[in-house]
mmCIF file of C-alpha atoms in Angstrom:
data_model
loop_
_atom_site.group_PDB
_atom_site.id
_atom_site.type_symbol
_atom_site.label_atom_id
_atom_site.label_comp_id
_atom_site.label_asym_id
_atom_site.label_seq_id
_atom_site.Cartn_x
_atom_site.Cartn_y
_atom_site.Cartn_z
ATOM 1 C CA MET A 1 10.283 26.855 -28.976
ATOM 2 C CA ILE A 2 13.638 27.703 -27.378
ATOM 3 C CA ARG A 3 12.654 31.369 -27.085
ATOM 4 C CA ALA A 4 9.360 30.409 -25.475
ATOM 5 C CA THR A 5 11.114 28.157 -22.964
ATOM 6 C CA LEU A 6 13.660 30.867 -22.122
ATOM 7 C CA ALA A 7 10.886 33.379 -21.684
ATOM 8 C CA LEU A 8 9.074 31.005 -19.305
ATOM 9 C CA VAL A 9 12.220 30.420 -17.231
ATOM 10 C CA ILE A 10 12.991 34.143 -17.058
ATOM 11 C CA GLY A 11 9.400 34.838 -16.092
ATOM 12 C CA LEU A 12 9.501 32.262 -13.290
ATOM 13 C CA LEU A 13 12.787 33.647 -11.982
ATOM 14 C CA ALA A 14 11.279 37.105 -11.940
ATOM 15 C CA VAL A 15 8.191 35.885 -10.084
ATOM 16 C CA GLN A 16 10.104 34.111 -7.276
ATOM 17 C CA PRO A 17 11.476 37.291 -5.624
ATOM 18 C CA ALA A 18 8.012 38.825 -5.879
ATOM 19 C CA LEU A 19 6.475 35.790 -4.161
ATOM 20 C CA ALA A 20 9.123 35.876 -1.460
ATOM 21 C CA GLN A 21 8.566 39.592 -0.926
ATOM 22 C CA ASN A 22 4.803 39.077 -0.767
ATOM 23 C CA ARG A 23 5.163 36.286 1.781
ATOM 24 C CA ALA A 24 7.481 38.443 3.843
ATOM 25 C CA GLY A 25 4.804 41.117 3.885
ATOM 26 C CA VAL A 26 2.154 38.609 4.950
ATOM 27 C CA GLU A 27 4.465 37.363 7.716
ATOM 28 C CA ARG A 28 4.708 40.922 9.037
ATOM 29 C CA GLN A 29 0.923 41.211 8.975
ATOM 30 C CA PHE A 30 0.717 37.910 10.875
ATOM 31 C CA GLN A 31 3.013 39.142 13.631
ATOM 32 C CA SER A 32 1.008 42.357 13.886
ATOM 33 C CA TRP A 33 -2.236 40.355 14.073
ATOM 34 C CA LEU A 34 -0.820 38.285 16.935
ATOM 35 C CA GLN A 35 0.001 41.384 18.923
ATOM 36 C CA ARG A 36 -3.034 43.511 18.104
ATOM 37 C CA THR A 37 -5.784 40.879 17.974
ATOM 38 C CA VAL A 38 -4.712 37.636 19.645
ATOM 39 C CA TRP A 39 -2.848 39.047 22.623
ATOM 40 C CA PRO A 40 -5.699 41.278 23.892
ATOM 41 C CA ALA A 41 -8.170 38.391 23.520
ATOM 42 C CA ALA A 42 -5.819 36.001 25.319
ATOM 43 C CA ARG A 43 -5.139 38.475 28.122
ATOM 44 C CA ALA A 44 -8.885 38.852 28.651
ATOM 45 C CA GLU A 45 -9.038 35.060 29.146
ATOM 46 C CA GLY A 46 -6.364 35.087 31.851
ATOM 47 C CA VAL A 47 -3.305 34.266 29.726
ATOM 48 C CA SER A 48 -0.104 35.859 30.991
ATOM 49 C CA ARG A 49 2.296 37.752 28.751
ATOM 50 C CA ALA A 50 5.019 35.234 29.607
ATOM 51 C CA THR A 51 2.893 32.318 28.362
ATOM 52 C CA PHE A 52 1.933 34.219 25.211
ATOM 53 C CA ASP A 53 5.548 35.030 24.391
ATOM 54 C CA ARG A 54 6.703 31.455 24.969
ATOM 55 C CA ALA A 55 3.889 30.118 22.772
ATOM 56 C CA PHE A 56 4.830 32.281 19.784
ATOM 57 C CA ASP A 57 8.591 32.340 20.234
ATOM 58 C CA GLY A 58 9.983 31.816 16.720
ATOM 59 C CA VAL A 59 6.553 30.944 15.260
ATOM 60 C CA THR A 60 6.011 31.838 11.607
ATOM 61 C CA LEU A 61 3.243 30.987 9.171
ATOM 62 C CA ASN A 62 2.990 27.421 7.879
ATOM 63 C CA TRP A 63 2.296 27.881 4.186
ATOM 64 C CA ASP A 64 1.839 24.140 3.603
ATOM 65 C CA LEU A 65 -1.442 23.875 5.487
ATOM 66 C CA PRO A 66 -4.649 23.380 3.457
ATOM 67 C CA ASP A 67 -7.453 25.897 2.931
ATOM 68 C CA LEU A 68 -5.315 28.999 3.375
ATOM 69 C CA VAL A 69 -6.524 32.369 2.154
ATOM 70 C CA PRO A 70 -3.652 34.888 2.347
ATOM 71 C CA PRO A 71 -4.655 38.551 2.700
ATOM 72 C CA GLY A 72 -5.831 39.949 -0.605
ATOM 73 C CA SER A 73 -6.589 36.560 -2.199
ATOM 74 C CA ARG A 74 -9.776 34.592 -2.692
ATOM 75 C CA PRO A 75 -10.538 31.040 -1.514
ATOM 76 C CA THR A 76 -10.134 28.365 -4.168
ATOM 77 C CA THR A 77 -11.700 24.914 -4.382
ATOM 78 C CA PRO A 78 -9.654 22.035 -5.812
ATOM 79 C CA LYS A 79 -11.245 20.701 -8.974
ATOM 80 C CA THR A 80 -10.019 17.152 -8.509
ATOM 81 C CA GLN A 81 -10.083 15.506 -5.131
ATOM 82 C CA VAL A 82 -10.402 11.840 -4.218
ATOM 83 C CA GLN A 83 -11.242 10.699 -0.694
ATOM 84 C CA THR A 84 -12.101 7.252 0.601
ATOM 85 C CA GLU A 85 -15.181 8.664 2.319
ATOM 86 C CA PHE A 86 -16.911 8.825 -1.035
ATOM 87 C CA GLY A 87 -14.592 6.963 -3.414
ATOM 88 C CA ALA A 88 -14.376 3.501 -1.896
ATOM 89 C CA PRO A 89 -15.748 2.876 1.611
ATOM 90 C CA ALA A 90 -14.004 -0.503 1.637
ATOM 91 C CA LEU A 91 -10.636 1.248 1.867
ATOM 92 C CA TYR A 92 -11.612 2.641 5.263
ATOM 93 C CA PHE A 93 -11.933 -0.942 6.470
ATOM 94 C CA SER A 94 -8.825 -2.399 4.870
ATOM 95 C CA PRO A 95 -7.969 -5.735 6.517
ATOM 96 C CA GLY A 96 -4.528 -4.543 7.583
ATOM 97 C CA THR A 97 -5.868 -1.455 9.312
ATOM 98 C CA VAL A 98 -8.698 -3.243 11.105
ATOM 99 C CA THR A 99 -6.504 -6.177 12.145
ATOM 100 C CA ALA A 100 -3.757 -3.926 13.504
ATOM 101 C CA ALA A 101 -6.217 -1.779 15.439
ATOM 102 C CA THR A 102 -7.840 -4.894 16.900
ATOM 103 C CA ARG A 103 -4.593 -6.635 17.824
ATOM 104 C CA THR A 104 -3.102 -3.602 19.567
ATOM 105 C CA GLY A 105 -6.473 -2.770 21.111
ATOM 106 C CA ARG A 106 -6.575 -6.145 22.840
ATOM 107 C CA GLN A 107 -3.122 -5.518 24.268
ATOM 108 C CA MET A 108 -4.240 -2.120 25.529
ATOM 109 C CA ALA A 109 -7.420 -3.612 26.983
ATOM 110 C CA SER A 110 -5.287 -5.879 29.136
ATOM 111 C CA ARG A 111 -2.629 -3.290 29.975
ATOM 112 C CA HIS A 112 -5.095 -0.573 30.961
ATOM 113 C CA ALA A 113 -7.938 -2.718 32.291
ATOM 114 C CA ALA A 114 -8.188 -0.792 35.563
ATOM 115 C CA ALA A 115 -8.391 2.628 33.874
ATOM 116 C CA LEU A 116 -10.949 1.381 31.346
ATOM 117 C CA ALA A 117 -13.115 -0.165 34.078
ATOM 118 C CA ARG A 118 -12.897 3.006 36.147
ATOM 119 C CA ALA A 119 -13.946 5.163 33.194
ATOM 120 C CA GLU A 120 -16.848 2.829 32.395
ATOM 121 C CA ARG A 121 -18.092 2.946 35.994
ATOM 122 C CA THR A 122 -17.922 6.737 35.973
ATOM 123 C CA THR A 123 -19.415 7.441 32.550
ATOM 124 C CA GLY A 124 -21.266 4.328 31.401
ATOM 125 C CA VAL A 125 -19.203 4.234 28.201
ATOM 126 C CA PRO A 126 -17.858 0.721 27.445
ATOM 127 C CA GLY A 127 -14.100 0.355 27.423
ATOM 128 C CA ARG A 128 -14.138 -1.236 23.971
ATOM 129 C CA ILE A 129 -15.667 1.953 22.521
ATOM 130 C CA VAL A 130 -13.003 4.106 24.162
ATOM 131 C CA LEU A 131 -10.356 1.784 22.733
ATOM 132 C CA GLY A 132 -11.875 2.043 19.263
ATOM 133 C CA ILE A 133 -11.592 5.842 19.325
ATOM 134 C CA TRP A 134 -8.141 5.863 20.928
ATOM 135 C CA GLY A 135 -6.862 3.479 18.276
ATOM 136 C CA ARG A 136 -8.358 5.420 15.397
ATOM 137 C CA GLU A 137 -7.215 8.825 16.604
ATOM 138 C CA SER A 138 -3.611 8.164 17.577
ATOM 139 C CA GLY A 139 -2.841 4.458 17.248
ATOM 140 C CA TYR A 140 -3.210 4.124 21.035
ATOM 141 C CA GLY A 141 -0.716 6.925 21.534
ATOM 142 C CA GLN A 142 1.862 5.393 19.202
ATOM 143 C CA ALA A 143 1.297 7.646 16.183
ATOM 144 C CA PRO A 144 3.665 10.627 16.034
ATOM 145 C CA ILE A 145 2.093 14.039 16.616
ATOM 146 C CA ARG A 146 4.614 16.500 15.238
ATOM 147 C CA HIS A 147 3.002 19.866 14.534
ATOM 148 C CA ASP A 148 3.403 22.986 16.652
ATOM 149 C CA VAL A 149 -0.133 23.813 17.751
ATOM 150 C CA PHE A 150 0.538 27.545 17.918
ATOM 151 C CA GLN A 151 1.926 27.629 14.411
ATOM 152 C CA VAL A 152 -0.998 25.577 13.077
ATOM 153 C CA LEU A 153 -3.767 27.485 14.835
ATOM 154 C CA GLY A 154 -1.995 30.803 14.398
ATOM 155 C CA THR A 155 -1.733 30.257 10.646
ATOM 156 C CA LYS A 156 -5.306 29.052 10.260
ATOM 157 C CA GLY A 157 -6.688 31.724 12.560
ATOM 158 C CA PHE A 158 -4.937 34.417 10.547
ATOM 159 C CA MET A 159 -5.618 33.206 7.016
ATOM 160 C CA SER A 160 -7.917 30.245 6.445
ATOM 161 C CA THR A 161 -11.432 29.663 5.186
ATOM 162 C CA ARG A 162 -12.561 29.195 8.826
ATOM 163 C CA ALA A 163 -10.453 31.878 10.477
ATOM 164 C CA PRO A 164 -12.885 32.797 13.327
ATOM 165 C CA TYR A 165 -13.187 29.149 14.375
ATOM 166 C CA PHE A 166 -9.434 28.623 14.485
ATOM 167 C CA THR A 167 -8.850 31.923 16.270
ATOM 168 C CA LYS A 168 -11.195 30.726 19.017
ATOM 169 C CA GLU A 169 -9.259 27.459 19.205
ATOM 170 C CA LEU A 170 -5.980 29.396 19.352
ATOM 171 C CA ILE A 171 -7.149 31.337 22.407
ATOM 172 C CA ALA A 172 -8.211 28.049 24.011
ATOM 173 C CA ALA A 173 -4.756 26.577 23.324
ATOM 174 C CA LEU A 174 -3.166 29.564 25.086
ATOM 175 C CA ARG A 175 -5.442 28.980 28.085
ATOM 176 C CA ILE A 176 -4.268 25.351 28.199
ATOM 177 C CA ALA A 177 -0.641 26.488 28.035
ATOM 178 C CA GLU A 178 -1.254 28.832 30.956
ATOM 179 C CA THR A 179 -2.330 26.096 33.369
ATOM 180 C CA GLY A 180 -1.799 22.803 31.553
ATOM 181 C CA PRO A 181 0.621 19.934 32.068
ATOM 182 C CA LEU A 182 3.040 20.903 29.270
ATOM 183 C CA PRO A 183 5.012 24.015 28.323
ATOM 184 C CA PRO A 184 3.790 25.710 25.124
ATOM 185 C CA ARG A 185 6.598 24.433 22.921
ATOM 186 C CA ALA A 186 5.734 20.828 23.841
ATOM 187 C CA MET A 187 2.035 21.091 22.933
ATOM 188 C CA LYS A 188 2.093 19.124 19.701
ATOM 189 C CA SER A 189 -0.939 18.775 17.477
ATOM 190 C CA SER A 190 -2.195 17.421 14.181
ATOM 191 C CA TRP A 191 -2.093 19.554 11.039
ATOM 192 C CA ALA A 192 -5.620 20.684 11.993
ATOM 193 C CA GLY A 193 -4.701 21.682 15.550
ATOM 194 C CA ALA A 194 -6.072 18.600 17.349
ATOM 195 C CA LEU A 195 -4.186 17.839 20.539
ATOM 196 C CA GLY A 196 -2.829 14.754 22.225
ATOM 197 C CA GLN A 197 -3.813 11.120 22.079
ATOM 198 C CA PRO A 198 -7.596 11.747 21.922
ATOM 199 C CA GLN A 199 -7.028 14.395 19.214
ATOM 200 C CA PHE A 200 -9.202 16.970 20.951
ATOM 201 C CA MET A 201 -9.417 20.494 19.618
ATOM 202 C CA PRO A 202 -8.339 22.911 22.380
ATOM 203 C CA THR A 203 -11.888 23.932 23.357
ATOM 204 C CA ASN A 204 -12.667 20.248 23.870
ATOM 205 C CA VAL A 205 -9.542 19.839 25.993
ATOM 206 C CA LEU A 206 -10.837 22.586 28.269
ATOM 207 C CA ALA A 207 -14.310 21.000 28.409
ATOM 208 C CA TYR A 208 -13.616 17.270 28.584
ATOM 209 C CA ALA A 209 -10.006 16.471 29.519
ATOM 210 C CA ARG A 210 -9.923 14.547 32.797
ATOM 211 C CA ASP A 211 -7.387 13.279 35.297
ATOM 212 C CA GLY A 212 -7.665 9.508 35.073
ATOM 213 C CA ASP A 213 -4.570 8.501 37.030
ATOM 214 C CA GLY A 214 -5.061 10.695 40.093
ATOM 215 C CA ASP A 215 -1.935 12.823 39.768
ATOM 216 C CA GLY A 216 -3.909 16.061 39.717
ATOM 217 C CA ARG A 217 -3.296 16.781 36.014
ATOM 218 C CA ALA A 218 -5.187 16.017 32.815
ATOM 219 C CA ASP A 219 -2.319 15.042 30.524
ATOM 220 C CA ILE A 220 -3.790 13.800 27.239
ATOM 221 C CA TRP A 221 -0.335 13.714 25.653
ATOM 222 C CA GLY A 222 1.510 11.388 28.006
ATOM 223 C CA SER A 223 -1.024 9.600 30.222
ATOM 224 C CA PRO A 224 -3.059 6.655 28.867
ATOM 225 C CA ALA A 225 -5.341 6.788 31.921
ATOM 226 C CA ASP A 226 -6.071 10.487 31.346
ATOM 227 C CA THR A 227 -6.679 9.791 27.668
ATOM 228 C CA ILE A 228 -9.148 7.010 28.487
ATOM 229 C CA ALA A 229 -11.009 9.131 31.058
ATOM 230 C CA SER A 230 -11.164 12.082 28.667
ATOM 231 C CA ILE A 231 -12.583 10.136 25.712
ATOM 232 C CA ALA A 232 -15.178 8.498 27.944
ATOM 233 C CA THR A 233 -16.171 11.861 29.424
ATOM 234 C CA TYR A 234 -16.588 13.370 25.954
ATOM 235 C CA LEU A 235 -18.951 10.581 24.898
ATOM 236 C CA GLN A 236 -20.879 10.675 28.167
ATOM 237 C CA GLN A 237 -21.450 14.421 27.926
ATOM 238 C CA HIS A 238 -22.551 14.094 24.305
ATOM 239 C CA GLY A 239 -25.360 11.764 25.317
ATOM 240 C CA TRP A 240 -24.056 8.184 25.408
ATOM 241 C CA GLN A 241 -26.850 5.924 26.687
ATOM 242 C CA PRO A 242 -25.435 3.298 29.081
ATOM 243 C CA GLY A 243 -26.523 -0.272 28.502
ATOM 244 C CA ARG A 244 -27.191 0.178 24.779
ATOM 245 C CA ASP A 245 -24.899 -0.874 21.976
ATOM 246 C CA TRP A 246 -23.944 1.312 19.005
ATOM 247 C CA GLY A 247 -25.731 -0.854 16.431
ATOM 248 C CA PHE A 248 -26.226 -4.210 14.717
ATOM 249 C CA GLU A 249 -25.456 -5.495 11.237
ATOM 250 C CA VAL A 250 -28.672 -6.500 9.494
ATOM 251 C CA ARG A 251 -30.001 -7.808 6.211
ATOM 252 C CA VAL A 252 -32.324 -5.440 4.392
ATOM 253 C CA PRO A 253 -34.760 -7.209 2.033
ATOM 254 C CA PRO A 254 -34.886 -5.883 -1.544
ATOM 255 C CA ALA A 255 -38.443 -4.676 -0.951
ATOM 256 C CA VAL A 256 -37.253 -2.297 1.786
ATOM 257 C CA SER A 257 -36.095 0.960 0.232
ATOM 258 C CA CYS A 258 -32.601 2.219 1.019
ATOM 259 C CA THR A 259 -34.143 5.698 1.080
ATOM 260 C CA LEU A 260 -35.378 4.965 4.627
ATOM 261 C CA GLU A 261 -31.876 5.635 5.954
ATOM 262 C CA GLY A 262 -31.109 8.438 8.382
ATOM 263 C CA PRO A 263 -31.301 9.640 11.984
ATOM 264 C CA ASP A 264 -34.524 11.509 11.184
ATOM 265 C CA GLN A 265 -36.353 8.361 10.029
ATOM 266 C CA GLY A 266 -36.169 6.203 13.128
ATOM 267 C CA ARG A 267 -38.714 3.478 13.805
ATOM 268 C CA PRO A 268 -39.367 1.205 16.770
ATOM 269 C CA LEU A 269 -37.469 -2.042 16.461
ATOM 270 C CA GLY A 270 -40.716 -3.996 15.964
ATOM 271 C CA ARG A 271 -41.572 -1.939 12.881
ATOM 272 C CA TRP A 272 -38.239 -2.741 11.253
ATOM 273 C CA GLN A 273 -38.724 -6.415 12.056
ATOM 274 C CA GLU A 274 -42.183 -6.374 10.494
ATOM 275 C CA MET A 275 -40.513 -5.134 7.304
ATOM 276 C CA GLY A 276 -38.287 -8.231 7.323
ATOM 277 C CA ILE A 277 -35.086 -6.704 8.683
ATOM 278 C CA ALA A 278 -33.154 -9.110 10.899
ATOM 279 C CA ARG A 279 -29.659 -9.430 12.365
ATOM 280 C CA VAL A 280 -27.181 -11.173 10.085
ATOM 281 C CA SER A 281 -26.095 -13.331 13.018
ATOM 282 C CA GLY A 282 -29.593 -14.744 13.433
ATOM 283 C CA ARG A 283 -29.533 -13.800 17.113
ATOM 284 C CA PRO A 284 -32.365 -11.761 18.605
ATOM 285 C CA PHE A 285 -31.870 -8.085 19.335
ATOM 286 C CA PRO A 286 -31.045 -7.298 22.968
ATOM 287 C CA ALA A 287 -34.100 -7.034 25.196
ATOM 288 C CA ILE A 288 -33.214 -3.418 26.043
ATOM 289 C CA GLU A 289 -34.006 -2.436 22.428
ATOM 290 C CA ALA A 290 -37.624 -3.631 22.571
ATOM 291 C CA GLY A 291 -39.877 -0.706 21.729
ATOM 292 C CA ARG A 292 -36.982 1.700 21.256
ATOM 293 C CA GLN A 293 -36.195 3.595 18.107
ATOM 294 C CA LEU A 294 -33.459 2.354 15.823
ATOM 295 C CA PHE A 295 -32.177 3.917 12.618
ATOM 296 C CA LEU A 296 -31.229 2.430 9.272
ATOM 297 C CA LEU A 297 -27.623 3.000 8.201
ATOM 298 C CA MET A 298 -26.389 2.026 4.739
ATOM 299 C CA PRO A 299 -23.045 3.853 4.327
ATOM 300 C CA ALA A 300 -22.468 2.445 0.829
ATOM 301 C CA GLY A 301 -26.115 2.138 -0.105
ATOM 302 C CA ARG A 302 -26.810 -1.263 -1.634
ATOM 303 C CA HIS A 303 -23.064 -1.702 -2.247
ATOM 304 C CA GLY A 304 -22.163 -2.787 1.271
ATOM 305 C CA PRO A 305 -23.315 -3.857 4.723
ATOM 306 C CA ALA A 306 -26.390 -2.381 6.400
ATOM 307 C CA PHE A 307 -27.066 -1.675 10.059
ATOM 308 C CA LEU A 308 -29.737 -0.735 12.528
ATOM 309 C CA VAL A 309 -28.033 1.729 14.848
ATOM 310 C CA THR A 310 -28.948 3.243 18.191
ATOM 311 C CA PRO A 311 -28.595 6.901 19.225
ATOM 312 C CA ASN A 312 -25.132 5.957 20.521
ATOM 313 C CA PHE A 313 -23.935 5.691 16.926
ATOM 314 C CA TYR A 314 -24.670 9.375 16.473
ATOM 315 C CA VAL A 315 -22.795 10.174 19.672
ATOM 316 C CA LEU A 316 -19.762 8.577 17.999
ATOM 317 C CA LYS A 317 -20.412 10.834 15.015
ATOM 318 C CA ASP A 318 -20.172 13.831 17.338
ATOM 319 C CA TYR A 319 -16.533 12.848 17.787
ATOM 320 C CA ASN A 320 -15.964 12.832 14.021
ATOM 321 C CA MET A 321 -18.772 13.641 11.589
ATOM 322 C CA SER A 322 -18.308 10.600 9.394
ATOM 323 C CA ASP A 323 -20.487 7.506 9.158
ATOM 324 C CA LEU A 324 -17.438 5.421 8.309
ATOM 325 C CA TYR A 325 -15.491 6.744 11.297
ATOM 326 C CA ALA A 326 -18.272 5.899 13.746
ATOM 327 C CA LEU A 327 -18.745 2.506 12.131
ATOM 328 C CA PHE A 328 -15.016 1.781 12.319
ATOM 329 C CA VAL A 329 -14.914 2.642 16.022
ATOM 330 C CA GLY A 330 -17.873 0.405 16.844
ATOM 331 C CA HIS A 331 -16.623 -2.436 14.664
ATOM 332 C CA VAL A 332 -13.088 -2.441 16.067
ATOM 333 C CA GLY A 333 -14.446 -2.190 19.606
ATOM 334 C CA ASP A 334 -16.603 -5.263 19.004
ATOM 335 C CA ARG A 335 -13.660 -7.185 17.585
ATOM 336 C CA ILE A 336 -11.506 -6.246 20.585
ATOM 337 C CA GLN A 337 -14.023 -7.432 23.174
ATOM 338 C CA TYR A 338 -15.992 -10.168 21.440
ATOM 339 C CA GLY A 339 -13.547 -11.511 18.886
ATOM 340 C CA SER A 340 -16.040 -10.877 16.093
ATOM 341 C CA GLY A 341 -14.866 -10.985 12.502
ATOM 342 C CA ASP A 342 -15.546 -9.012 9.350
ATOM 343 C CA PHE A 343 -18.979 -7.774 8.405
ATOM 344 C CA ALA A 344 -21.164 -10.539 6.994
ATOM 345 C CA THR A 345 -21.947 -8.463 3.890
ATOM 346 C CA PRO A 346 -18.805 -7.432 2.004
ATOM 347 C CA TRP A 347 -18.166 -3.981 0.579
ATOM 348 C CA ALA A 348 -18.778 -4.070 -3.154
ATOM 349 C CA ARG A 349 -16.592 -2.198 -5.577
ATOM 350 C CA THR A 350 -17.848 1.333 -6.233
ATOM 351 C CA ASP A 351 -17.023 3.887 -8.908
ATOM 352 C CA SER A 352 -14.060 6.151 -8.205
ATOM 353 C CA LEU A 353 -15.324 9.717 -8.265
ATOM 354 C CA PHE A 354 -13.841 13.116 -7.594
ATOM 355 C CA ARG A 355 -15.360 15.242 -4.882
ATOM 356 C CA SER A 356 -16.277 17.774 -7.553
ATOM 357 C CA ASP A 357 -18.275 15.021 -9.313
ATOM 358 C CA ILE A 358 -20.290 14.398 -6.163
ATOM 359 C CA ALA A 359 -20.850 18.130 -5.662
ATOM 360 C CA ALA A 360 -22.168 18.448 -9.228
ATOM 361 C CA MET A 361 -24.629 15.618 -8.583
ATOM 362 C CA GLN A 362 -25.714 17.254 -5.353
ATOM 363 C CA ARG A 363 -26.368 20.579 -7.063
ATOM 364 C CA ALA A 364 -28.408 18.827 -9.757
ATOM 365 C CA LEU A 365 -30.465 17.027 -7.106
ATOM 366 C CA GLU A 366 -30.994 20.299 -5.238
ATOM 367 C CA ARG A 367 -32.356 21.875 -8.405
ATOM 368 C CA GLN A 368 -34.915 19.062 -8.459
ATOM 369 C CA GLY A 369 -35.978 19.828 -4.891
ATOM 370 C CA HIS A 370 -33.962 17.211 -2.994
ATOM 371 C CA ASP A 371 -32.369 17.917 0.391
ATOM 372 C CA VAL A 372 -28.824 16.597 0.008
ATOM 373 C CA GLY A 373 -27.446 18.294 3.108
ATOM 374 C CA GLY A 374 -25.392 20.777 1.084
ATOM 375 C CA ALA A 375 -23.285 20.454 -2.072
ATOM 376 C CA ASP A 376 -20.050 19.652 -0.260
ATOM 377 C CA GLY A 377 -18.951 16.696 -2.374
ATOM 378 C CA LEU A 378 -19.477 14.218 0.485
ATOM 379 C CA PRO A 379 -22.256 11.619 0.169
ATOM 380 C CA GLY A 380 -23.798 11.725 3.618
ATOM 381 C CA PHE A 381 -27.087 10.060 4.409
ATOM 382 C CA ARG A 382 -29.136 12.911 2.915
ATOM 383 C CA THR A 383 -27.261 12.671 -0.356
ATOM 384 C CA ARG A 384 -27.438 8.876 -0.407
ATOM 385 C CA ARG A 385 -31.182 8.733 0.084
ATOM 386 C CA SER A 386 -31.739 11.633 -2.331
ATOM 387 C CA ILE A 387 -29.908 9.598 -4.948
ATOM 388 C CA GLY A 388 -32.157 6.652 -4.110
ATOM 389 C CA ARG A 389 -35.301 8.742 -4.401
ATOM 390 C CA TRP A 390 -34.148 10.113 -7.761
ATOM 391 C CA GLN A 391 -33.391 6.576 -8.929
ATOM 392 C CA GLU A 392 -36.815 5.346 -7.869
ATOM 393 C CA ALA A 393 -38.561 8.332 -9.483
ATOM 394 C CA THR A 394 -36.774 7.705 -12.800
ATOM 395 C CA GLY A 395 -37.408 3.968 -12.886
ATOM 396 C CA ARG A 396 -33.893 2.927 -11.926
ATOM 397 C CA PRO A 397 -32.969 0.338 -9.291
ATOM 398 C CA ALA A 398 -32.294 2.282 -6.099
ATOM 399 C CA THR A 399 -28.700 1.825 -4.902
ATOM 400 C CA CYS A 400 -28.512 5.035 -2.815
ATOM 401 C CA PHE A 401 -24.892 5.635 -3.738
ATOM 402 C CA PRO A 402 -23.239 7.868 -6.350
ATOM 403 C CA GLU A 403 -22.241 6.211 -9.597
ATOM 404 C CA ALA A 404 -20.303 7.562 -12.563
ATOM 405 C CA SER A 405 -23.250 7.206 -14.932
ATOM 406 C CA MET A 406 -25.294 9.602 -12.835
ATOM 407 C CA LYS A 407 -23.100 12.542 -13.860
ATOM 408 C CA ARG A 408 -24.540 12.473 -17.364
ATOM 409 C CA SER A 409 -28.091 11.520 -16.374
ATOM 410 C CA LEU A 410 -28.426 14.218 -13.738
ATOM 411 C CA ALA A 411 -26.962 16.853 -16.038
ATOM 412 C CA ARG A 412 -29.815 16.470 -18.523
#
């Protein structure tokens, strides 16, 4: 036993210099890539050599970022991964998080009323929706944003599973540094390279950042008015329909299948009402929705609240491709403006599952001919309704949400 332990220690000590030497070699390749690949592409986009040099002054690879694929290695997929998006939707709506976002959002609504009203007049996007996104993305500008965008995007552009995408974003970040409101070293981002208070990727900064305070700059790092105008512009240009809400919490009778969920299964409001679906509040739907298509949303299947949503809900999903994200934004916005409370239907407890468990279920459903939207381990609407259809076809009550027992049943 002692000999085995000593051998392990000696082996580890021998490996460390090799790892360090290998990383040093990769660092040299990174610096060469910057000069031979990134600089010519940046120069072609109008970036000066001075800006390029300032952006990468002292920048080395960040080996702590996820999804890295160093030269000569193969991508790996974690075997165990737990995320609230599929493990427990209720965690996304924890009372503390929702209450804090609402309380601060009301303060911001008062403090920045003029900027919010101006953005709504210009874009048609309600201020409460802008506040919901602003709060979720950066805590209304109060959350620290610490990463160096050029280190993040440089690392991920050089050696990640989505290298071409991040290289494009890196060039966009250099274009922002060339003409933007901040010097390169002050352009802080998230670990994924998202910039400023709206958490825009650099290409979105170039497309949607706006000057909301009239100083001639679009400063999404330091200006709340610019942040508000930029978020509103993003939503407007992604198709926000003025005058319509994002959606309404409803009760879905047991006879109505949860497999009817999805943006590709819309029905006129009257059809849903004929099926017995009604608002939980008992109030009528707004007159503007008469005859228009609405879509069933059941983010936890039968284990949580249900909604009829408008196309505006899917505009919110363009900001972040998550049903729970879009629902959080709409819900917090409603609480800020209307003082509404929690959803009428509570989130039920769901089984805790690894992402690999979900992916295995998805692959099994695909083998049976179901369209699950890809075996990515995330239970989007296609996966949820495929589960429901499988449950109905096998004589089970349709819940339209992954459960631990399905791992064994689907494997048969």
